[in-house]
JSON list of C-alpha atoms in Angstrom, two decimals:
[
{"chain": "A", "resi": 1, "resn": "MET", "atom": "CA", "xyz": [66.04, 132.40, 112.91]},
{"chain": "A", "resi": 2, "resn": "GLY", "atom": "CA", "xyz": [69.51, 131.80, 111.45]},
{"chain": "A", "resi": 3, "resn": "ILE", "atom": "CA", "xyz": [72.16, 133.38, 109.35]},
{"chain": "A", "resi": 4, "resn": "PRO", "atom": "CA", "xyz": [70.99, 134.72, 105.96]},
{"chain": "A", "resi": 5, "resn": "ALA", "atom": "CA", "xyz": [72.37, 132.69, 103.08]},
{"chain": "A", "resi": 6, "resn": "THR", "atom": "CA", "xyz": [75.33, 134.04, 101.19]},
{"chain": "A", "resi": 7, "resn": "THR", "atom": "CA", "xyz": [76.29, 132.95, 97.72]},
{"chain": "A", "resi": 8, "resn": "SER", "atom": "CA", "xyz": [79.36, 133.04, 95.57]},
{"chain": "A", "resi": 9, "resn": "PRO", "atom": "CA", "xyz": [79.37, 135.32, 92.54]},
{"chain": "A", "resi": 10, "resn": "THR", "atom": "CA", "xyz": [78.78, 133.91, 89.10]},
{"chain": "A", "resi": 11, "resn": "ARG", "atom": "CA", "xyz": [81.65, 133.76, 86.64]},
{"chain": "A", "resi": 12, "resn": "GLU", "atom": "CA", "xyz": [80.22, 136.77, 84.78]},
{"chain": "A", "resi": 13, "resn": "GLU", "atom": "CA", "xyz": [79.95, 138.79, 88.01]},
{"chain": "A", "resi": 14, "resn": "ARG", "atom": "CA", "xyz": [83.58, 138.01, 88.87]},
{"chain": "A", "resi": 15, "resn": "GLN", "atom": "CA", "xyz": [84.70, 139.04, 85.38]},
{"chain": "A", "resi": 16, "resn": "ARG", "atom": "CA", "xyz": [82.81, 142.33, 85.71]},
{"chain": "A", "resi": 17, "resn": "ALA", "atom": "CA", "xyz": [84.50, 142.83, 89.11]},
{"chain": "A", "resi": 18, "resn": "ASP", "atom": "CA", "xyz": [87.96, 142.50, 87.49]},
{"chain": "A", "resi": 19, "resn": "GLY", "atom": "CA", "xyz": [88.37, 138.98, 88.87]},
{"chain": "A", "resi": 20, "resn": "LEU", "atom": "CA", "xyz": [88.01, 140.04, 92.51]},
{"chain": "A", "resi": 21, "resn": "TYR", "atom": "CA", "xyz": [86.54, 137.39, 94.77]},
{"chain": "A", "resi": 22, "resn": "PHE", "atom": "CA", "xyz": [83.52, 138.45, 96.80]},
{"chain": "A", "resi": 23, "resn": "VAL", "atom": "CA", "xyz": [80.54, 137.04, 98.66]},
{"chain": "A", "resi": 24, "resn": "VAL", "atom": "CA", "xyz": [76.99, 138.02, 97.68]},
{"chain": "A", "resi": 25, "resn": "HIS", "atom": "CA", "xyz": [74.72, 138.71, 100.67]},
{"chain": "A", "resi": 26, "resn": "PRO", "atom": "CA", "xyz": [70.94, 139.35, 100.58]},
{"chain": "A", "resi": 27, "resn": "SER", "atom": "CA", "xyz": [71.40, 142.66, 102.44]},
{"chain": "A", "resi": 28, "resn": "PHE", "atom": "CA", "xyz": [73.14, 144.06, 99.33]},
{"chain": "A", "resi": 29, "resn": "LEU", "atom": "CA", "xyz": [69.74, 144.36, 97.64]},
{"chain": "A", "resi": 30, "resn": "GLU", "atom": "CA", "xyz": [68.17, 146.41, 100.43]},
{"chain": "A", "resi": 31, "resn": "PRO", "atom": "CA", "xyz": [67.62, 150.14, 99.83]},
{"chain": "A", "resi": 32, "resn": "LYS", "atom": "CA", "xyz": [69.81, 151.09, 102.81]},
{"chain": "A", "resi": 33, "resn": "ALA", "atom": "CA", "xyz": [72.77, 148.96, 101.66]},
{"chain": "A", "resi": 34, "resn": "THR", "atom": "CA", "xyz": [74.82, 151.86, 100.29]},
{"chain": "A", "resi": 35, "resn": "ALA", "atom": "CA", "xyz": [74.33, 153.77, 103.54]},
{"chain": "A", "resi": 36, "resn": "LEU", "atom": "CA", "xyz": [75.57, 150.72, 105.48]},
{"chain": "A", "resi": 37, "resn": "TYR", "atom": "CA", "xyz": [78.43, 149.54, 103.28]},
{"chain": "A", "resi": 38, "resn": "GLY", "atom": "CA", "xyz": [79.28, 152.41, 100.94]},
{"chain": "A", "resi": 39, "resn": "PRO", "atom": "CA", "xyz": [82.35, 154.67, 100.98]},
{"chain": "A", "resi": 40, "resn": "SER", "atom": "CA", "xyz": [80.49, 157.47, 102.79]},
{"chain": "A", "resi": 41, "resn": "ALA", "atom": "CA", "xyz": [79.38, 155.29, 105.72]},
{"chain": "A", "resi": 42, "resn": "THR", "atom": "CA", "xyz": [81.26, 155.89, 108.95]},
{"chain": "A", "resi": 43, "resn": "LEU", "atom": "CA", "xyz": [83.74, 153.24, 109.99]},
{"chain": "A", "resi": 44, "resn": "SER", "atom": "CA", "xyz": [84.25, 152.08, 113.56]},
{"chain": "A", "resi": 45, "resn": "GLU", "atom": "CA", "xyz": [87.42, 153.46, 115.07]},
{"chain": "A", "resi": 46, "resn": "TYR", "atom": "CA", "xyz": [90.17, 151.38, 116.54]},
{"chain": "A", "resi": 47, "resn": "SER", "atom": "CA", "xyz": [93.53, 152.33, 117.93]},
{"chain": "A", "resi": 48, "resn": "GLY", "atom": "CA", "xyz": [96.80, 150.53, 118.24]},
{"chain": "A", "resi": 49, "resn": "SER", "atom": "CA", "xyz": [98.12, 147.74, 116.11]},
{"chain": "A", "resi": 50, "resn": "TYR", "atom": "CA", "xyz": [95.28, 145.31, 116.81]},
{"chain": "A", "resi": 51, "resn": "MET", "atom": "CA", "xyz": [92.03, 145.43, 114.85]},
{"chain": "A", "resi": 52, "resn": "PRO", "atom": "CA", "xyz": [89.04, 144.10, 116.84]},
{"chain": "A", "resi": 53, "resn": "ASP", "atom": "CA", "xyz": [86.96, 141.38, 115.22]},
{"chain": "A", "resi": 54, "resn": "GLU", "atom": "CA", "xyz": [83.89, 143.63, 114.93]},
{"chain": "A", "resi": 55, "resn": "VAL", "atom": "CA", "xyz": [85.86, 146.18, 112.91]},
{"chain": "A", "resi": 56, "resn": "THR", "atom": "CA", "xyz": [87.34, 143.41, 110.75]},
{"chain": "A", "resi": 57, "resn": "ARG", "atom": "CA", "xyz": [83.84, 142.08, 110.02]},
{"chain": "A", "resi": 58, "resn": "GLU", "atom": "CA", "xyz": [82.58, 145.56, 109.18]},
{"chain": "A", "resi": 59, "resn": "CYS", "atom": "CA", "xyz": [85.46, 146.21, 106.78]},
{"chain": "A", "resi": 60, "resn": "SER", "atom": "CA", "xyz": [85.01, 142.78, 105.19]},
{"chain": "A", "resi": 61, "resn": "ARG", "atom": "CA", "xyz": [81.30, 143.38, 104.62]},
{"chain": "A", "resi": 62, "resn": "ARG", "atom": "CA", "xyz": [82.08, 146.70, 102.97]},
{"chain": "A", "resi": 63, "resn": "MET", "atom": "CA", "xyz": [84.79, 145.11, 100.87]},
{"chain": "A", "resi": 64, "resn": "HIS", "atom": "CA", "xyz": [82.43, 142.42, 99.54]},
{"chain": "A", "resi": 65, "resn": "TYR", "atom": "CA", "xyz": [79.72, 145.01, 98.92]},
{"chain": "A", "resi": 66, "resn": "ALA", "atom": "CA", "xyz": [82.17, 147.17, 96.95]},
{"chain": "A", "resi": 67, "resn": "ALA", "atom": "CA", "xyz": [83.13, 144.25, 94.71]},
{"chain": "A", "resi": 68, "resn": "TRP", "atom": "CA", "xyz": [79.47, 143.34, 94.22]},
{"chain": "A", "resi": 69, "resn": "ARG", "atom": "CA", "xyz": [78.64, 146.95, 93.29]},
{"chain": "A", "resi": 70, "resn": "MET", "atom": "CA", "xyz": [81.61, 147.01, 90.96]},
{"chain": "A", "resi": 71, "resn": "SER", "atom": "CA", "xyz": [80.23, 143.94, 89.20]},
{"chain": "A", "resi": 72, "resn": "ARG", "atom": "CA", "xyz": [76.92, 145.78, 88.67]},
{"chain": "A", "resi": 73, "resn": "GLU", "atom": "CA", "xyz": [78.22, 149.14, 87.46]},
{"chain": "A", "resi": 74, "resn": "LYS", "atom": "CA", "xyz": [78.27, 150.07, 83.78]},
{"chain": "A", "resi": 75, "resn": "SER", "atom": "CA", "xyz": [80.25, 153.30, 84.11]},
{"chain": "A", "resi": 76, "resn": "ALA", "atom": "CA", "xyz": [84.04, 152.94, 84.23]},
{"chain": "A", "resi": 77, "resn": "THR", "atom": "CA", "xyz": [84.26, 155.90, 86.60]},
{"chain": "A", "resi": 78, "resn": "ARG", "atom": "CA", "xyz": [81.83, 154.35, 89.10]},
{"chain": "A", "resi": 79, "resn": "ARG", "atom": "CA", "xyz": [83.57, 150.98, 88.78]},
{"chain": "A", "resi": 80, "resn": "ALA", "atom": "CA", "xyz": [86.88, 152.68, 89.66]},
{"chain": "A", "resi": 81, "resn": "VAL", "atom": "CA", "xyz": [85.28, 154.27, 92.75]},
{"chain": "A", "resi": 82, "resn": "TRP", "atom": "CA", "xyz": [84.03, 150.89, 93.97]},
{"chain": "A", "resi": 83, "resn": "LYS", "atom": "CA", "xyz": [87.33, 149.18, 93.18]},
{"chain": "A", "resi": 84, "resn": "ASN", "atom": "CA", "xyz": [89.22, 151.81, 95.18]},
{"chain": "A", "resi": 85, "resn": "HIS", "atom": "CA", "xyz": [86.82, 151.27, 98.08]},
{"chain": "A", "resi": 86, "resn": "TYR", "atom": "CA", "xyz": [87.37, 147.50, 97.84]},
{"chain": "A", "resi": 87, "resn": "ILE", "atom": "CA", "xyz": [91.15, 147.92, 97.91]},
{"chain": "A", "resi": 88, "resn": "ALA", "atom": "CA", "xyz": [90.99, 150.42, 100.79]},
{"chain": "A", "resi": 89, "resn": "MET", "atom": "CA", "xyz": [88.89, 148.05, 102.92]},
{"chain": "A", "resi": 90, "resn": "ARG", "atom": "CA", "xyz": [91.07, 145.05, 102.05]},
{"chain": "A", "resi": 91, "resn": "ASP", "atom": "CA", "xyz": [94.27, 146.90, 102.89]},
{"chain": "A", "resi": 92, "resn": "LEU", "atom": "CA", "xyz": [92.80, 148.13, 106.16]},
{"chain": "A", "resi": 93, "resn": "VAL", "atom": "CA", "xyz": [92.01, 144.55, 107.24]},
{"chain": "A", "resi": 94, "resn": "VAL", "atom": "CA", "xyz": [95.43, 143.27, 106.12]},
{"chain": "A", "resi": 95, "resn": "LEU", "atom": "CA", "xyz": [97.28, 146.01, 108.00]},
{"chain": "A", "resi": 96, "resn": "GLY", "atom": "CA", "xyz": [95.07, 145.68, 111.06]},
{"chain": "A", "resi": 97, "resn": "ASN", "atom": "CA", "xyz": [95.74, 141.94, 111.30]},
{"chain": "A", "resi": 98, "resn": "ARG", "atom": "CA", "xyz": [99.38, 141.78, 110.22]},
{"chain": "A", "resi": 99, "resn": "LYS", "atom": "CA", "xyz": [100.44, 140.57, 113.67]},
{"chain": "A", "resi": 100, "resn": "LEU", "atom": "CA", "xyz": [98.82, 137.24, 112.80]},
{"chain": "A", "resi": 101, "resn": "VAL", "atom": "CA", "xyz": [101.48, 136.71, 110.12]},
{"chain": "A", "resi": 102, "resn": "PHE", "atom": "CA", "xyz": [104.33, 137.29, 112.55]},
{"chain": "A", "resi": 103, "resn": "ARG", "atom": "CA", "xyz": [102.68, 135.13, 115.20]},
{"chain": "A", "resi": 104, "resn": "ALA", "atom": "CA", "xyz": [102.15, 132.24, 112.76]},
{"chain": "A", "resi": 105, "resn": "VAL", "atom": "CA", "xyz": [105.72, 132.39, 111.41]},
{"chain": "A", "resi": 106, "resn": "ARG", "atom": "CA", "xyz": [107.18, 132.63, 114.91]},
{"chain": "A", "resi": 107, "resn": "ARG", "atom": "CA", "xyz": [105.11, 129.62, 115.99]},
{"chain": "A", "resi": 108, "resn": "TRP", "atom": "CA", "xyz": [106.07, 127.57, 112.93]},
{"chain": "A", "resi": 109, "resn": "MET", "atom": "CA", "xyz": [109.75, 128.40, 112.51]},
{"chain": "A", "resi": 110, "resn": "SER", "atom": "CA", "xyz": [112.36, 126.96, 114.83]},
{"chain": "A", "resi": 111, "resn": "ASN", "atom": "CA", "xyz": [115.18, 128.56, 112.82]},
{"chain": "A", "resi": 112, "resn": "PRO", "atom": "CA", "xyz": [114.60, 132.32, 112.43]},
{"chain": "A", "resi": 113, "resn": "SER", "atom": "CA", "xyz": [117.08, 132.64, 109.54]},
{"chain": "A", "resi": 114, "resn": "ARG", "atom": "CA", "xyz": [114.40, 131.93, 106.89]},
{"chain": "A", "resi": 115, "resn": "SER", "atom": "CA", "xyz": [111.65, 133.81, 108.66]},
{"chain": "A", "resi": 116, "resn": "ASP", "atom": "CA", "xyz": [111.87, 136.89, 106.38]},
{"chain": "A", "resi": 117, "resn": "ASP", "atom": "CA", "xyz": [111.04, 134.79, 103.32]},
{"chain": "A", "resi": 118, "resn": "MET", "atom": "CA", "xyz": [108.21, 133.08, 105.15]},
{"chain": "A", "resi": 119, "resn": "ILE", "atom": "CA", "xyz": [106.80, 136.41, 106.34]},
{"chain": "A", "resi": 120, "resn": "SER", "atom": "CA", "xyz": [106.69, 137.82, 102.81]},
{"chain": "A", "resi": 121, "resn": "ASP", "atom": "CA", "xyz": [105.02, 134.66, 101.49]},
{"chain": "A", "resi": 122, "resn": "CYS", "atom": "CA", "xyz": [102.54, 134.72, 104.36]},
{"chain": "A", "resi": 123, "resn": "GLN", "atom": "CA", "xyz": [101.61, 138.34, 103.59]},
{"chain": "A", "resi": 124, "resn": "ILE", "atom": "CA", "xyz": [100.28, 137.11, 100.25]},
{"chain": "A", "resi": 125, "resn": "VAL", "atom": "CA", "xyz": [98.34, 134.37, 102.03]},
{"chain": "A", "resi": 126, "resn": "MET", "atom": "CA", "xyz": [96.91, 137.02, 104.38]},
{"chain": "A", "resi": 127, "resn": "ILE", "atom": "CA", "xyz": [95.67, 139.09, 101.43]},
{"chain": "A", "resi": 128, "resn": "GLN", "atom": "CA", "xyz": [94.04, 135.99, 99.94]},
{"chain": "A", "resi": 129, "resn": "SER", "atom": "CA", "xyz": [92.42, 135.06, 103.25]},
{"chain": "A", "resi": 130, "resn": "VAL", "atom": "CA", "xyz": [90.98, 138.58, 103.61]},
{"chain": "A", "resi": 131, "resn": "ALA", "atom": "CA", "xyz": [89.40, 138.30, 100.15]},
{"chain": "A", "resi": 132, "resn": "ALA", "atom": "CA", "xyz": [87.98, 134.82, 100.84]},
{"chain": "A", "resi": 133, "resn": "PHE", "atom": "CA", "xyz": [86.69, 135.53, 104.37]},
{"chain": "A", "resi": 134, "resn": "ASN", "atom": "CA", "xyz": [82.90, 135.43, 104.71]},
{"chain": "A", "resi": 135, "resn": "PRO", "atom": "CA", "xyz": [81.99, 137.79, 107.58]},
{"chain": "A", "resi": 136, "resn": "TRP", "atom": "CA", "xyz": [78.41, 136.53, 107.76]},
{"chain": "A", "resi": 137, "resn": "LEU", "atom": "CA", "xyz": [79.29, 132.98, 108.83]},
{"chain": "A", "resi": 138, "resn": "GLY", "atom": "CA", "xyz": [80.03, 133.85, 112.45]},
{"chain": "A", "resi": 139, "resn": "ILE", "atom": "CA", "xyz": [83.67, 132.71, 112.36]},
{"chain": "A", "resi": 140, "resn": "ARG", "atom": "CA", "xyz": [86.28, 135.06, 113.81]},
{"chain": "A", "resi": 141, "resn": "PHE", "atom": "CA", "xyz": [88.65, 136.38, 111.16]},
{"chain": "A", "resi": 142, "resn": "SER", "atom": "CA", "xyz": [91.72, 135.70, 113.28]},
{"chain": "A", "resi": 143, "resn": "THR", "atom": "CA", "xyz": [90.77, 132.02, 113.55]},
{"chain": "A", "resi": 144, "resn": "TYR", "atom": "CA", "xyz": [90.17, 131.74, 109.81]},
{"chain": "A", "resi": 145, "resn": "ALA", "atom": "CA", "xyz": [93.32, 133.63, 108.79]},
{"chain": "A", "resi": 146, "resn": "PHE", "atom": "CA", "xyz": [95.57, 131.84, 111.28]},
{"chain": "A", "resi": 147, "resn": "THR", "atom": "CA", "xyz": [94.39, 128.48, 109.92]},
{"chain": "A", "resi": 148, "resn": "CYS", "atom": "CA", "xyz": [95.10, 129.66, 106.35]},
{"chain": "A", "resi": 149, "resn": "LEU", "atom": "CA", "xyz": [98.56, 130.82, 107.41]},
{"chain": "A", "resi": 150, "resn": "MET", "atom": "CA", "xyz": [99.43, 127.58, 109.21]},
{"chain": "A", "resi": 151, "resn": "ARG", "atom": "CA", "xyz": [98.33, 125.52, 106.19]},
{"chain": "A", "resi": 152, "resn": "ALA", "atom": "CA", "xyz": [100.43, 127.69, 103.89]},
{"chain": "A", "resi": 153, "resn": "LEU", "atom": "CA", "xyz": [103.44, 127.34, 106.17]},
{"chain": "A", "resi": 154, "resn": "SER", "atom": "CA", "xyz": [103.07, 123.57, 106.18]},
{"chain": "A", "resi": 155, "resn": "ARG", "atom": "CA", "xyz": [103.02, 123.57, 102.36]},
{"chain": "A", "resi": 156, "resn": "MET", "atom": "CA", "xyz": [106.09, 125.85, 102.20]},
{"chain": "A", "resi": 157, "resn": "SER", "atom": "CA", "xyz": [108.22, 123.71, 104.50]}
]
């Protein structure tokens, strides 16, 4: 059949979501969406310092859902709950994929003396790539993020 269409949020939706970028997916409107993506839904476990792609996709879907819900909420308390969920999911993906930053910098840099500066700059790029990643497109996050990191490193050099 194909991948369901995703859309970008409107300017008003982004303003209501405190400027957070998110992807709008048709599954967000389904009655079971909160059970799938909400804070109380169980999260797949992973161990070690490597986050599998399936877990990354799951966290990304929940992150986008949280921002979408935040853009729909009227209550400041509920908006804060969804924002905290968004940040928790984003941070989990960033921490679970932080090895990509080190791998990209190591691959790019021939002189390791400036690598600390590059690593800190690339951490920001990693956070941006997590926010912009669309988990419904079928692209692996590591491929997407590594490309973002390599482009950023080429601009920094």
